[in-house]
PDB file of C-alpha atoms and ligand atoms in Angstrom:
ATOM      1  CA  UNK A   1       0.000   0.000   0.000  1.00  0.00           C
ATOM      2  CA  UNK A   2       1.500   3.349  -0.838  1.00  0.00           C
ATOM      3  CA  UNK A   3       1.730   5.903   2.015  1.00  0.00           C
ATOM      4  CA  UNK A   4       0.189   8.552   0.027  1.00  0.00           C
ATOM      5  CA  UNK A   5      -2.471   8.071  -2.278  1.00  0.00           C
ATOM      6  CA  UNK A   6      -4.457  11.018  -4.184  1.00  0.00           C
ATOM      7  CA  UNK A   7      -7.574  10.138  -5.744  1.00  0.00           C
ATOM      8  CA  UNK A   8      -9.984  11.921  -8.697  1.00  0.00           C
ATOM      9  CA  UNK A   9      -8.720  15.297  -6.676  1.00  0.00           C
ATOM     10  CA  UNK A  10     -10.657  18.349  -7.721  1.00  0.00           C
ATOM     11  CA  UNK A  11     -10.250  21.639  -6.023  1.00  0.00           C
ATOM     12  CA  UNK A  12     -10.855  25.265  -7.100  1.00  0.00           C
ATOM     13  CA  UNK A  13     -11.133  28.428  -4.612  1.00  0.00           C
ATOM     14  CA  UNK A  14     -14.354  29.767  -6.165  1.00  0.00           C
ATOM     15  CA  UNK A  15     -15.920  28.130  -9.088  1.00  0.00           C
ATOM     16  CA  UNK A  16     -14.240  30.504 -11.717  1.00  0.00           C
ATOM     17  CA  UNK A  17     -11.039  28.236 -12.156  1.00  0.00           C
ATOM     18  CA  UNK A  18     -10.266  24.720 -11.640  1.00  0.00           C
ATOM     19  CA  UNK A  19      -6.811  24.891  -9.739  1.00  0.00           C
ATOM     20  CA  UNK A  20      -6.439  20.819  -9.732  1.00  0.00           C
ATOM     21  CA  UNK A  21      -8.008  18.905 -12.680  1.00  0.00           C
ATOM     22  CA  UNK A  22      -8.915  15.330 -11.532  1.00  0.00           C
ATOM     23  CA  UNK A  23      -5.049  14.514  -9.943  1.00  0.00           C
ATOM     24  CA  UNK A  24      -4.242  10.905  -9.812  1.00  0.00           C
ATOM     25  CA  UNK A  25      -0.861  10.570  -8.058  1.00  0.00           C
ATOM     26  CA  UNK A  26       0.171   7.870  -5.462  1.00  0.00           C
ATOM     27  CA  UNK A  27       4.133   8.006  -3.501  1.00  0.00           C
ATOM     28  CA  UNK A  28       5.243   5.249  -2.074  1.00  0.00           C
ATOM     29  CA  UNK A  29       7.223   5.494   1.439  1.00  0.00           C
ATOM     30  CA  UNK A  30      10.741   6.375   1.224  1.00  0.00           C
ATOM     31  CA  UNK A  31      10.451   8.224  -1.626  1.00  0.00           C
ATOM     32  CA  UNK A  32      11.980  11.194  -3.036  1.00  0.00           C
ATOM     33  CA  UNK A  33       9.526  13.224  -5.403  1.00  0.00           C
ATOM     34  CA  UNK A  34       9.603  16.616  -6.992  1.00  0.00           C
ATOM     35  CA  UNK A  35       6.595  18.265  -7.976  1.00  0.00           C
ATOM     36  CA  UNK A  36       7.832  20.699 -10.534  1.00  0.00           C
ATOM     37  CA  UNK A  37       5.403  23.149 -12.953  1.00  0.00           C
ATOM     38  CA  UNK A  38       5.018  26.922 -14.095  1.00  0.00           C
ATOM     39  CA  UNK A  39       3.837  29.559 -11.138  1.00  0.00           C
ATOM     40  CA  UNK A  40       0.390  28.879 -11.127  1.00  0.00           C
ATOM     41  CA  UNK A  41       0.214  25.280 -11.783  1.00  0.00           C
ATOM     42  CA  UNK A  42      -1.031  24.276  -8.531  1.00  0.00           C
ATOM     43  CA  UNK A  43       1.960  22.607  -7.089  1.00  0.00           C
ATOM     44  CA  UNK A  44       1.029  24.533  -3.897  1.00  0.00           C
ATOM     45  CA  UNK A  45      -2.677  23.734  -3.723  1.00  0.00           C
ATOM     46  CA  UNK A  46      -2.082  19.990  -3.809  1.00  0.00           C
ATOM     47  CA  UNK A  47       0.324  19.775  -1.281  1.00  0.00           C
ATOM     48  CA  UNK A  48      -2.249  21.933   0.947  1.00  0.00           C
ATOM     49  CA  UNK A  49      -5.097  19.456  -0.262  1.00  0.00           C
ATOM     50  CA  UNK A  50      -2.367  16.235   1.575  1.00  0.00           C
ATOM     51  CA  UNK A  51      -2.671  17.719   5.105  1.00  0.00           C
ATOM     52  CA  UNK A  52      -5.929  19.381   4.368  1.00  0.00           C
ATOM     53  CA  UNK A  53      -4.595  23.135   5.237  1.00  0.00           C
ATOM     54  CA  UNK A  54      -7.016  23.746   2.005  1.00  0.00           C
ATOM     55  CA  UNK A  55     -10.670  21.022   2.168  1.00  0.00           C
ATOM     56  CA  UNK A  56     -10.540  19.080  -0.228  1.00  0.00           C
ATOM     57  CA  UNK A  57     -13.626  19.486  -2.922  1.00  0.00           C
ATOM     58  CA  UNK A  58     -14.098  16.638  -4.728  1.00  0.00           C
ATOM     59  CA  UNK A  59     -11.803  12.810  -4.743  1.00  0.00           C
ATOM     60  CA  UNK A  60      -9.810  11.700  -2.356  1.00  0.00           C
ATOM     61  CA  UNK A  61      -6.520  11.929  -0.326  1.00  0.00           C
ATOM     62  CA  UNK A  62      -5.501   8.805   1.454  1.00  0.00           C
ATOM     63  CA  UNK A  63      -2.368   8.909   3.736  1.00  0.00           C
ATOM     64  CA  UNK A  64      -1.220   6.063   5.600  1.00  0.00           C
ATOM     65  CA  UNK A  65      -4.591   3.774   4.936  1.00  0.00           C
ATOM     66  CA  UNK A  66      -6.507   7.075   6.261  1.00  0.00           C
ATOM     67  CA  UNK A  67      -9.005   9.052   4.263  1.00  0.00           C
ATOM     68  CA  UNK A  68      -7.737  12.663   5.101  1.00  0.00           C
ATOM     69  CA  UNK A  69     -10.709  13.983   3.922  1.00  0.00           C
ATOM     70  CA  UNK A  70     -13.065  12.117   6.479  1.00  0.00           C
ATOM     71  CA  UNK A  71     -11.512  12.828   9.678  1.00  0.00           C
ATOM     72  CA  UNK A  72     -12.879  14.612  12.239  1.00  0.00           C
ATOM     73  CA  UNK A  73     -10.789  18.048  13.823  1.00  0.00           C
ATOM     74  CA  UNK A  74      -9.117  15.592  16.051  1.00  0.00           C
ATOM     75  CA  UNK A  75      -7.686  12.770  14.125  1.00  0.00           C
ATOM     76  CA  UNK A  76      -7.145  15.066  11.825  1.00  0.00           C
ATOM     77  CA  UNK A  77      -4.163  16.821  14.102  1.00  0.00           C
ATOM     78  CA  UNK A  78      -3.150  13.613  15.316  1.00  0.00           C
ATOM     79  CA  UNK A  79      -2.658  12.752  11.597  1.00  0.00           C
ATOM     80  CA  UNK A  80      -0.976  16.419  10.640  1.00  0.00           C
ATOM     81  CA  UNK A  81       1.556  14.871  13.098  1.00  0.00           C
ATOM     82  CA  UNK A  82       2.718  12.668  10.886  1.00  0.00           C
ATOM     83  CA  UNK A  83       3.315  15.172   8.115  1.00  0.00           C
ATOM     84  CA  UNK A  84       5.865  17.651   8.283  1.00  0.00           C
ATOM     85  CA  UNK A  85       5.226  20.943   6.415  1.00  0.00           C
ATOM     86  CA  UNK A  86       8.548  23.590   4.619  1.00  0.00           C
ATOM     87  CA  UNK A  87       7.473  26.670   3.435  1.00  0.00           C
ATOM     88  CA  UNK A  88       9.186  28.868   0.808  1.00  0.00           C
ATOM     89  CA  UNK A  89       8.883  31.639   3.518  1.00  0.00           C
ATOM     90  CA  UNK A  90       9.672  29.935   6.488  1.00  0.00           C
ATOM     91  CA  UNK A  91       6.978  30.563   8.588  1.00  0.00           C
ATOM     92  CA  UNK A  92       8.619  30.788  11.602  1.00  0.00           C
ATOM     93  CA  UNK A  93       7.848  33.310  14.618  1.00  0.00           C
ATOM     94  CA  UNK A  94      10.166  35.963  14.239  1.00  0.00           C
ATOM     95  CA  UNK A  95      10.239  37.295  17.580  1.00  0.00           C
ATOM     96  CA  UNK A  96      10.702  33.474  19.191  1.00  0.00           C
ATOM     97  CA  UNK A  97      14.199  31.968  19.584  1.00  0.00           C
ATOM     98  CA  UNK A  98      15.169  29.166  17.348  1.00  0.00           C
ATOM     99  CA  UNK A  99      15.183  26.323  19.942  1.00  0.00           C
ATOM    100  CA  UNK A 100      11.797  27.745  20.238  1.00  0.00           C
ATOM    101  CA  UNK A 101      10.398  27.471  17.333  1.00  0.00           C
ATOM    102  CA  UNK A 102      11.080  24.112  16.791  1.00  0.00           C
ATOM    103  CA  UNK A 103       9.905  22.839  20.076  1.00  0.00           C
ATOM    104  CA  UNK A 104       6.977  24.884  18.493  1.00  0.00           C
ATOM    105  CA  UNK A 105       6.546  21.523  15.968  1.00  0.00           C
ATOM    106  CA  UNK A 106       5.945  19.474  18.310  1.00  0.00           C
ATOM    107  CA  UNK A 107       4.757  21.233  21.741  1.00  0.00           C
ATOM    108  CA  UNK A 108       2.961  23.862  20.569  1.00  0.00           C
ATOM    109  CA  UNK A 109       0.575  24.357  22.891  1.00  0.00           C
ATOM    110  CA  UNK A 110       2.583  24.805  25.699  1.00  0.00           C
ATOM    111  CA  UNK A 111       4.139  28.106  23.536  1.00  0.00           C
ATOM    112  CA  UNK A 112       0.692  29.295  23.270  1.00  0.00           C
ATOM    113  CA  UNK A 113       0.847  29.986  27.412  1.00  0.00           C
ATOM    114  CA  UNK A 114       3.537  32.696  27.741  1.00  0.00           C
ATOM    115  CA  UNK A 115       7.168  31.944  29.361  1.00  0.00           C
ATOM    116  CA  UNK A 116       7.852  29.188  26.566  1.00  0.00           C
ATOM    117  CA  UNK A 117      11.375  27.849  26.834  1.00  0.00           C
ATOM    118  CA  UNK A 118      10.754  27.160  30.721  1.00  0.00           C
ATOM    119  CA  UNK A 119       8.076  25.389  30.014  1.00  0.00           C
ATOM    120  CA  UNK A 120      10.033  22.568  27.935  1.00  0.00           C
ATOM    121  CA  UNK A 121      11.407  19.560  30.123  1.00  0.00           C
ATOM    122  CA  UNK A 122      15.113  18.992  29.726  1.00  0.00           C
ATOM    123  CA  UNK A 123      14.491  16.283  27.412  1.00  0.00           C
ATOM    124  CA  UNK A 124      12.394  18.388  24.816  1.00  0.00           C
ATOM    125  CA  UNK A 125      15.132  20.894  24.955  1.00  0.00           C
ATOM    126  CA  UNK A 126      17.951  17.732  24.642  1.00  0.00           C
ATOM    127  CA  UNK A 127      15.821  16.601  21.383  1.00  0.00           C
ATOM    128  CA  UNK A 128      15.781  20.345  19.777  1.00  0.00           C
ATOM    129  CA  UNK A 129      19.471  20.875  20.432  1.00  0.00           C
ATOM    130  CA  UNK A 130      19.857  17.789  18.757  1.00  0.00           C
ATOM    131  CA  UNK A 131      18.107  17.967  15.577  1.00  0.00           C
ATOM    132  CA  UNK A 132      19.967  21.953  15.610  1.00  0.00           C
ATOM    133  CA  UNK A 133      23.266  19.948  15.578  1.00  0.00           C
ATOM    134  CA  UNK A 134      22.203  17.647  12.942  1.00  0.00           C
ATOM    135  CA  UNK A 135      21.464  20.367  10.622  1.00  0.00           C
ATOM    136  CA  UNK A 136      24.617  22.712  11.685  1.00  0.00           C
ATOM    137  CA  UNK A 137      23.056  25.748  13.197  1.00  0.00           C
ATOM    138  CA  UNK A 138      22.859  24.762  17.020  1.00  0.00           C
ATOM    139  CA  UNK A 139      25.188  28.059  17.513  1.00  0.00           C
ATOM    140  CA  UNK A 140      21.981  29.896  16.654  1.00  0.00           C
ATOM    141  CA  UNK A 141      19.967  28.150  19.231  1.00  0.00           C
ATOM    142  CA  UNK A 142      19.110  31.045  21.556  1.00  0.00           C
ATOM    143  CA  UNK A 143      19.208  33.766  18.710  1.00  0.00           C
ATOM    144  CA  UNK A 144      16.252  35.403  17.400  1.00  0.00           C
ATOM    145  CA  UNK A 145      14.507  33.582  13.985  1.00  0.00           C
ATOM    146  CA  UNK A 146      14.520  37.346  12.440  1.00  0.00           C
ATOM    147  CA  UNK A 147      18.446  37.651  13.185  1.00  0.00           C
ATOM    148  CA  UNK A 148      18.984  34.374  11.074  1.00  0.00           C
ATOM    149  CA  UNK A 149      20.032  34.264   7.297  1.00  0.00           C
ATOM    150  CA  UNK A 150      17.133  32.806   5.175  1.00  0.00           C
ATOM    151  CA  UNK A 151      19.380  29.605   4.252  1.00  0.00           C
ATOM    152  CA  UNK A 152      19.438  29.551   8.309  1.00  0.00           C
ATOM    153  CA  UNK A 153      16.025  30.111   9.126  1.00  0.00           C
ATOM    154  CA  UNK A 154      15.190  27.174   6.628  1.00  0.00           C
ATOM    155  CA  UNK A 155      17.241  25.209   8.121  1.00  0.00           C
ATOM    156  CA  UNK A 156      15.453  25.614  11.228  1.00  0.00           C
ATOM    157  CA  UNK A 157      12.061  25.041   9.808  1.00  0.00           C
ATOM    158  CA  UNK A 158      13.115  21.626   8.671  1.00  0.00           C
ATOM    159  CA  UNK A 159      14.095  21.102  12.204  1.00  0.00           C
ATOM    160  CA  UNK A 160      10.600  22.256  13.361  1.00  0.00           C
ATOM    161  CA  UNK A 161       9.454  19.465  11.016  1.00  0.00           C
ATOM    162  CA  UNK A 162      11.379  17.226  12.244  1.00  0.00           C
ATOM    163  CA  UNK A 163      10.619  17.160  15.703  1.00  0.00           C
ATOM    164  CA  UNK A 164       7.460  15.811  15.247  1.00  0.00           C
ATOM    165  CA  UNK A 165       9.013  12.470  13.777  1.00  0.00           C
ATOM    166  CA  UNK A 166       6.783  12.274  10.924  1.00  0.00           C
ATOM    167  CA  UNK A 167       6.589   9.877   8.081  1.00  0.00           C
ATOM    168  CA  UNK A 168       5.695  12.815   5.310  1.00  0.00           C
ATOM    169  CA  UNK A 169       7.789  16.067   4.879  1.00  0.00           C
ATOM    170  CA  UNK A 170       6.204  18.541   2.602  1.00  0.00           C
ATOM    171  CA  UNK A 171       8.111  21.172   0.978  1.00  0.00           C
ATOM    172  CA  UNK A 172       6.522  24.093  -0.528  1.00  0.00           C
ATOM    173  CA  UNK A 173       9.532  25.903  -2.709  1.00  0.00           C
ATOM    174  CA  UNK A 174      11.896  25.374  -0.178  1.00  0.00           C
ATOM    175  CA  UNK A 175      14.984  27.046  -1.773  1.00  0.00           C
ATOM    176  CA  UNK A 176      12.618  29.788  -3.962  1.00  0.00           C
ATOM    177  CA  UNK A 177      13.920  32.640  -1.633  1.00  0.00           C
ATOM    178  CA  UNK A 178      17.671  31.365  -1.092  1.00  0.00           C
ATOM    179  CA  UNK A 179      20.514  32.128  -3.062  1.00  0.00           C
ATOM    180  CA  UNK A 180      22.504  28.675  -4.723  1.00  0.00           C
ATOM    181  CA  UNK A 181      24.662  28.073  -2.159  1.00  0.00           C
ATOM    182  CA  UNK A 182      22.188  27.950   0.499  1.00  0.00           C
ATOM    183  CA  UNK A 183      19.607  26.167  -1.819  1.00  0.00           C
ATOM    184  CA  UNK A 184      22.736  23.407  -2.394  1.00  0.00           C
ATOM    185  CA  UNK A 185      22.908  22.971   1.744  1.00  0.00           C
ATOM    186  CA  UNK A 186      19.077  22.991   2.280  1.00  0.00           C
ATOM    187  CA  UNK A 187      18.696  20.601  -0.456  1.00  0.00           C
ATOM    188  CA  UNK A 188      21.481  18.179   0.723  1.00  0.00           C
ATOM    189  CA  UNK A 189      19.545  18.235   4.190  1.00  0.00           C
ATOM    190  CA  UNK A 190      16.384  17.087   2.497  1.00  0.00           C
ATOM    191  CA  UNK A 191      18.058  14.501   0.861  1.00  0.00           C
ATOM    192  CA  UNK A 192      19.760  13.317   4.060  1.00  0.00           C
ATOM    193  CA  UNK A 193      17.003  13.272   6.020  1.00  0.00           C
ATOM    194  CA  UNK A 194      15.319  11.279   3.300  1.00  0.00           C
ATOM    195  CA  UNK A 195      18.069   8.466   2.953  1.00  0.00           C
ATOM    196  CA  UNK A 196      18.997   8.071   6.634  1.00  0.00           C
ATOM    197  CA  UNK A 197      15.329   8.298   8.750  1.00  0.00           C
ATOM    198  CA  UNK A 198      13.548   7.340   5.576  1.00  0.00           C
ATOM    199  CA  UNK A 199      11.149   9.918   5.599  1.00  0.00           C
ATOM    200  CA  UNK A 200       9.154  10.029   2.636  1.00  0.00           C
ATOM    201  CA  UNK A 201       9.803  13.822   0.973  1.00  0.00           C
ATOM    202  CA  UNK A 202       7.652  15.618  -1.925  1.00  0.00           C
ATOM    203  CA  UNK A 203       9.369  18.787  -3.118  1.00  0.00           C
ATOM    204  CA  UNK A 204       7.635  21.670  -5.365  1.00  0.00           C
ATOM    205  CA  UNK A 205      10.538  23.198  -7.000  1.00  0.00           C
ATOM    206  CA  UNK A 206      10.015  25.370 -10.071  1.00  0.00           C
ATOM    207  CA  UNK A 207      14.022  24.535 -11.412  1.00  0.00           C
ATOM    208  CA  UNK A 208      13.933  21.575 -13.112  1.00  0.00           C
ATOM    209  CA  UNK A 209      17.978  21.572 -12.784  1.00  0.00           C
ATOM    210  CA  UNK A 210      17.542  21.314  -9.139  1.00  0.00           C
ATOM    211  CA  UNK A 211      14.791  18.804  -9.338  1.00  0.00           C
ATOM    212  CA  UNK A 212      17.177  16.541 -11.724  1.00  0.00           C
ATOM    213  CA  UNK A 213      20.133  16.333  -9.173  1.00  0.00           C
ATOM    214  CA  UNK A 214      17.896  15.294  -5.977  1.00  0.00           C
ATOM    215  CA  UNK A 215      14.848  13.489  -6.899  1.00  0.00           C
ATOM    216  CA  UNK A 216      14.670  10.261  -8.018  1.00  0.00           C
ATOM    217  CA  UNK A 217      11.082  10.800  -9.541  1.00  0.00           C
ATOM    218  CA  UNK A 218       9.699  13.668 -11.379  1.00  0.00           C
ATOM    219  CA  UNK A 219       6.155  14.498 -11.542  1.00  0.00           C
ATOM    220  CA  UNK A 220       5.140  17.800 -13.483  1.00  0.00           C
ATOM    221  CA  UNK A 221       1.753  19.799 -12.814  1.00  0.00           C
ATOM    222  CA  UNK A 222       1.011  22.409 -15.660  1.00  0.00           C
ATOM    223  CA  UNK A 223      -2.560  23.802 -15.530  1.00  0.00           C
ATOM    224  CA  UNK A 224      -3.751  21.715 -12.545  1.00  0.00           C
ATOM    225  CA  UNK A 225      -3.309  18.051 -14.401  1.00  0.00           C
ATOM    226  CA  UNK A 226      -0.399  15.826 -14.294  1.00  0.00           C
ATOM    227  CA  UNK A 227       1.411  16.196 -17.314  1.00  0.00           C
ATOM    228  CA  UNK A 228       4.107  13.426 -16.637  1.00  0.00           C
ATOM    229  CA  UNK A 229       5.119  11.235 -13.608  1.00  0.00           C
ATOM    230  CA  UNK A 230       8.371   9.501 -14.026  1.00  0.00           C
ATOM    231  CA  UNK A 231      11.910   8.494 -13.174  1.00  0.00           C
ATOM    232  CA  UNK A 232      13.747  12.068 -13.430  1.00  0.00           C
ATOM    233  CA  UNK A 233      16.570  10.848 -16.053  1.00  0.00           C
ATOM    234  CA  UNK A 234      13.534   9.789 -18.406  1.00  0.00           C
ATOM    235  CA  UNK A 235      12.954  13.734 -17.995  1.00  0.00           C
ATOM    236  CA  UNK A 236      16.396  14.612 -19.975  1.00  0.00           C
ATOM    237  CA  UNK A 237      15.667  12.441 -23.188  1.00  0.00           C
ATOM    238  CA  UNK A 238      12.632  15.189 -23.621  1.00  0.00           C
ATOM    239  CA  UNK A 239      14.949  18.507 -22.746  1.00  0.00           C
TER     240      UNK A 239
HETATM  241  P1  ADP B   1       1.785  27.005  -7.627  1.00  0.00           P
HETATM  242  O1  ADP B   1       2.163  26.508  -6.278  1.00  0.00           O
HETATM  243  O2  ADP B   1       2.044  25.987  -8.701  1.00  0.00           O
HETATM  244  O3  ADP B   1       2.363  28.330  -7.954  1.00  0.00           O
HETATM  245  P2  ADP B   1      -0.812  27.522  -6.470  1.00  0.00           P
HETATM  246  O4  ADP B   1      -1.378  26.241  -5.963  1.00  0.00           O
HETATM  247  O5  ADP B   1      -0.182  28.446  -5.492  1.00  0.00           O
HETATM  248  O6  ADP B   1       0.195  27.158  -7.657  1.00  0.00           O
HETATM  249  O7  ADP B   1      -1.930  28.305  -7.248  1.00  0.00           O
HETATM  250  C1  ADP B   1      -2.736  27.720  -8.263  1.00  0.00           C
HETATM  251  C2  ADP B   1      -3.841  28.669  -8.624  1.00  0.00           C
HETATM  252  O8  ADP B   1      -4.720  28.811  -7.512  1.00  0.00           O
HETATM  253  C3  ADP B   1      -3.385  30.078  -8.984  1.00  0.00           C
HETATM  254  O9  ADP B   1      -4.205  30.517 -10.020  1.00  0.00           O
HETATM  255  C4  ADP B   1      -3.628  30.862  -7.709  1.00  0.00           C
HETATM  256  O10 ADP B   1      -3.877  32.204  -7.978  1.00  0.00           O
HETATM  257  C5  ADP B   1      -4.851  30.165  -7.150  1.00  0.00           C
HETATM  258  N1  ADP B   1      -4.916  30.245  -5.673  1.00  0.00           N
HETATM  259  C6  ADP B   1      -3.998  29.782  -4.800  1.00  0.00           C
HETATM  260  N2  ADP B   1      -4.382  30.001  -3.532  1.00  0.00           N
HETATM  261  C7  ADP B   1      -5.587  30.613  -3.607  1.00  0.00           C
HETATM  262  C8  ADP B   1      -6.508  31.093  -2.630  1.00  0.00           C
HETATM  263  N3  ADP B   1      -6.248  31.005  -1.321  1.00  0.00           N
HETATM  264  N4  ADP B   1      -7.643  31.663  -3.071  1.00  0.00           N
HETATM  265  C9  ADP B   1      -7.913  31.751  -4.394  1.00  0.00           C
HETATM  266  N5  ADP B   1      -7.093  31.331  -5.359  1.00  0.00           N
HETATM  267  C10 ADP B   1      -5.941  30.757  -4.984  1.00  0.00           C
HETATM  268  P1  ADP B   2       3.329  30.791  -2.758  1.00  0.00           P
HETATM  269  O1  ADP B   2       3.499  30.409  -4.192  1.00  0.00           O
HETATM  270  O2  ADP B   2       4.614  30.929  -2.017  1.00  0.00           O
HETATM  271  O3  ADP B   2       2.301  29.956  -2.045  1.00  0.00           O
HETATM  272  P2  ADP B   2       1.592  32.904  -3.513  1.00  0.00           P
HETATM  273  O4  ADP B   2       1.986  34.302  -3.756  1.00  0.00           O
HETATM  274  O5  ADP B   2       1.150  32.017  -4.631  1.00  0.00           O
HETATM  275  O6  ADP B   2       2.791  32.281  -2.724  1.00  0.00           O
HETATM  276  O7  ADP B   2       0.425  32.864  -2.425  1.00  0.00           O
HETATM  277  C1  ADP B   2       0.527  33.533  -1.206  1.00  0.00           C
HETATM  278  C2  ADP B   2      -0.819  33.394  -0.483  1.00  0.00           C
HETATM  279  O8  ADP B   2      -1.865  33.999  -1.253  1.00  0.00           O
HETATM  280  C3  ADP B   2      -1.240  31.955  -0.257  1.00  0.00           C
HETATM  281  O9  ADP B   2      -1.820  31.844   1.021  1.00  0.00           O
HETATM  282  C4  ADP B   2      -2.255  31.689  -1.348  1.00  0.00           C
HETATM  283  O10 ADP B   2      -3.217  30.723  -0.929  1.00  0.00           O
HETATM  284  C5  ADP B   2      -2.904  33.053  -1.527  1.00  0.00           C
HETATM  285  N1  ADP B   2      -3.355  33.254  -2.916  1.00  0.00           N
HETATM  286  C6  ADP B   2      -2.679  32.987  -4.042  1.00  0.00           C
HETATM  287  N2  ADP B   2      -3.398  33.300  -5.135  1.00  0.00           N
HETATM  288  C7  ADP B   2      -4.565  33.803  -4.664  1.00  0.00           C
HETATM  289  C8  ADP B   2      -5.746  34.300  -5.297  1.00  0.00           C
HETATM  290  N3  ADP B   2      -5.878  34.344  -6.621  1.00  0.00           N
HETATM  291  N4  ADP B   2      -6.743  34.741  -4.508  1.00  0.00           N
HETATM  292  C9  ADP B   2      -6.615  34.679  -3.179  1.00  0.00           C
HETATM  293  N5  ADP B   2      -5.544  34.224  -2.530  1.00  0.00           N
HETATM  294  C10 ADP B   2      -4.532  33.772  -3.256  1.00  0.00           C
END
């Protein structure tokens, strides 16, 4: 059974235009998928129809044997657990440190109280430190998010990710706002994380280029339909 499986998927925002065009698109776990396709395409909207940040309208989205779009608010977070989400922006809270925000992936509701980092045991704080390490920025720890270089501050969103342990990461444009050398180091994490905790990864990227060197599989949205799904070398012969 394939972790993720999307089925007849229909969405548009108001009936004017049809953002996603009857997707049919399953990933299998451990896998290592771009999502590539013109601004516009809908790369965004069908990663936002996986966890449901967007209802789905019509079809299906089936994650781990679950139908995402039949669970109630409840299993529905418990499920969201399971998926990490990257963001071409971040998303981070600025005026949090960066041992906070990820602790933010996974305890969030204790952040929501006021105080935050006291409110962490010493073994949250241990398993923060330790994904900051993994990903080279733990010098940053007690710094400021908006004091942090955008290749930095992505970094740290893949750590918020992380934290949860999921079996899904998400990434919306992950390197759209970083210059190549940073885009080179966030990518290599991506790619780490994939091959060493085998977490399953799906990557929008609009550079084909980039898309070529990491994924393995190449699936291209143009107009909201799939307009090929395949190995990524098979993508050259057509270049
Ligand atoms: P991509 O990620 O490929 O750039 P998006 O999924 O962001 O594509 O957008 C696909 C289409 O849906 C675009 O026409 C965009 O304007 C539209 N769209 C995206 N989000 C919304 C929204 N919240 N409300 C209305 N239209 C939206
Ligand atoms: P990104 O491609 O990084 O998602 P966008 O500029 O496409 O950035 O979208 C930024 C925000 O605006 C998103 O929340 C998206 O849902 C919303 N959005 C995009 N297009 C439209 C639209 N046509 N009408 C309303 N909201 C939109």
């Amino acid at each position: 059974m394939p972790l993720l499986e999307v089925k007849e998927l229909n969405k548009s925002y108001n009936s004017e235009i049809q953002v996603l065009k009857n997707i049919e698109f399953s990933v299998g776990a451990g896998e290592f998928i771009s999502i590539i396709g013109p601004s516009g395409a809908g790369k965004s909207t069908l990663l936002r129809c996986i966890n449901r940040m967007v209802e789905i309208e019509t079809g299906c989205v089936f994650f781990d044997g679950k139908d995402v779009g039949a669970q109630n608010k409840k299993d529905l977070r418990r499920l969201r657990t399971n998926i990490g989400m990257i963001f071409q922006h971040y998303n981070l809270v600025p005026r949090l440190t960066v041992i906070e925000n990820v602790l933010h992936g996974r305890f969030g509701y204790k952040s929501t109280i006021g105080g935050v980092l006291g409110l962490f045991t010493e073994e949250e704080k241990q398993r923060a430190f330790d994904l900051l390490e993994k990903l080279g920025i733990a010098e940053q720890a007690y710094k400021r998010c908006d004091q942090l270089s955008g290749g930095q501050q992505q970094r740290v969103g893949i750590c918020r990710a992380l934290i949860q342990e999921p079996k899904l990461i998400l990434c919306d444009e992950p390197i759209a706002s970083l210059d190549p050398n940073s885009s080179k180091i966030i990518m290599d994490h991506l790619k780490q994380i994939s091959t060493e905790l085998g977490i399953t990864c799906i990557v929008n990227l609009h550079q084909v280029e980039v898309a070529k060197d990491y994924a393995h599989r190449i699936s291209g949205l143009k107009q909201g339909e799939v307009v090929f799904d395949g190995a990524s070398p098979l993508l050259s012969q057509d270049k």
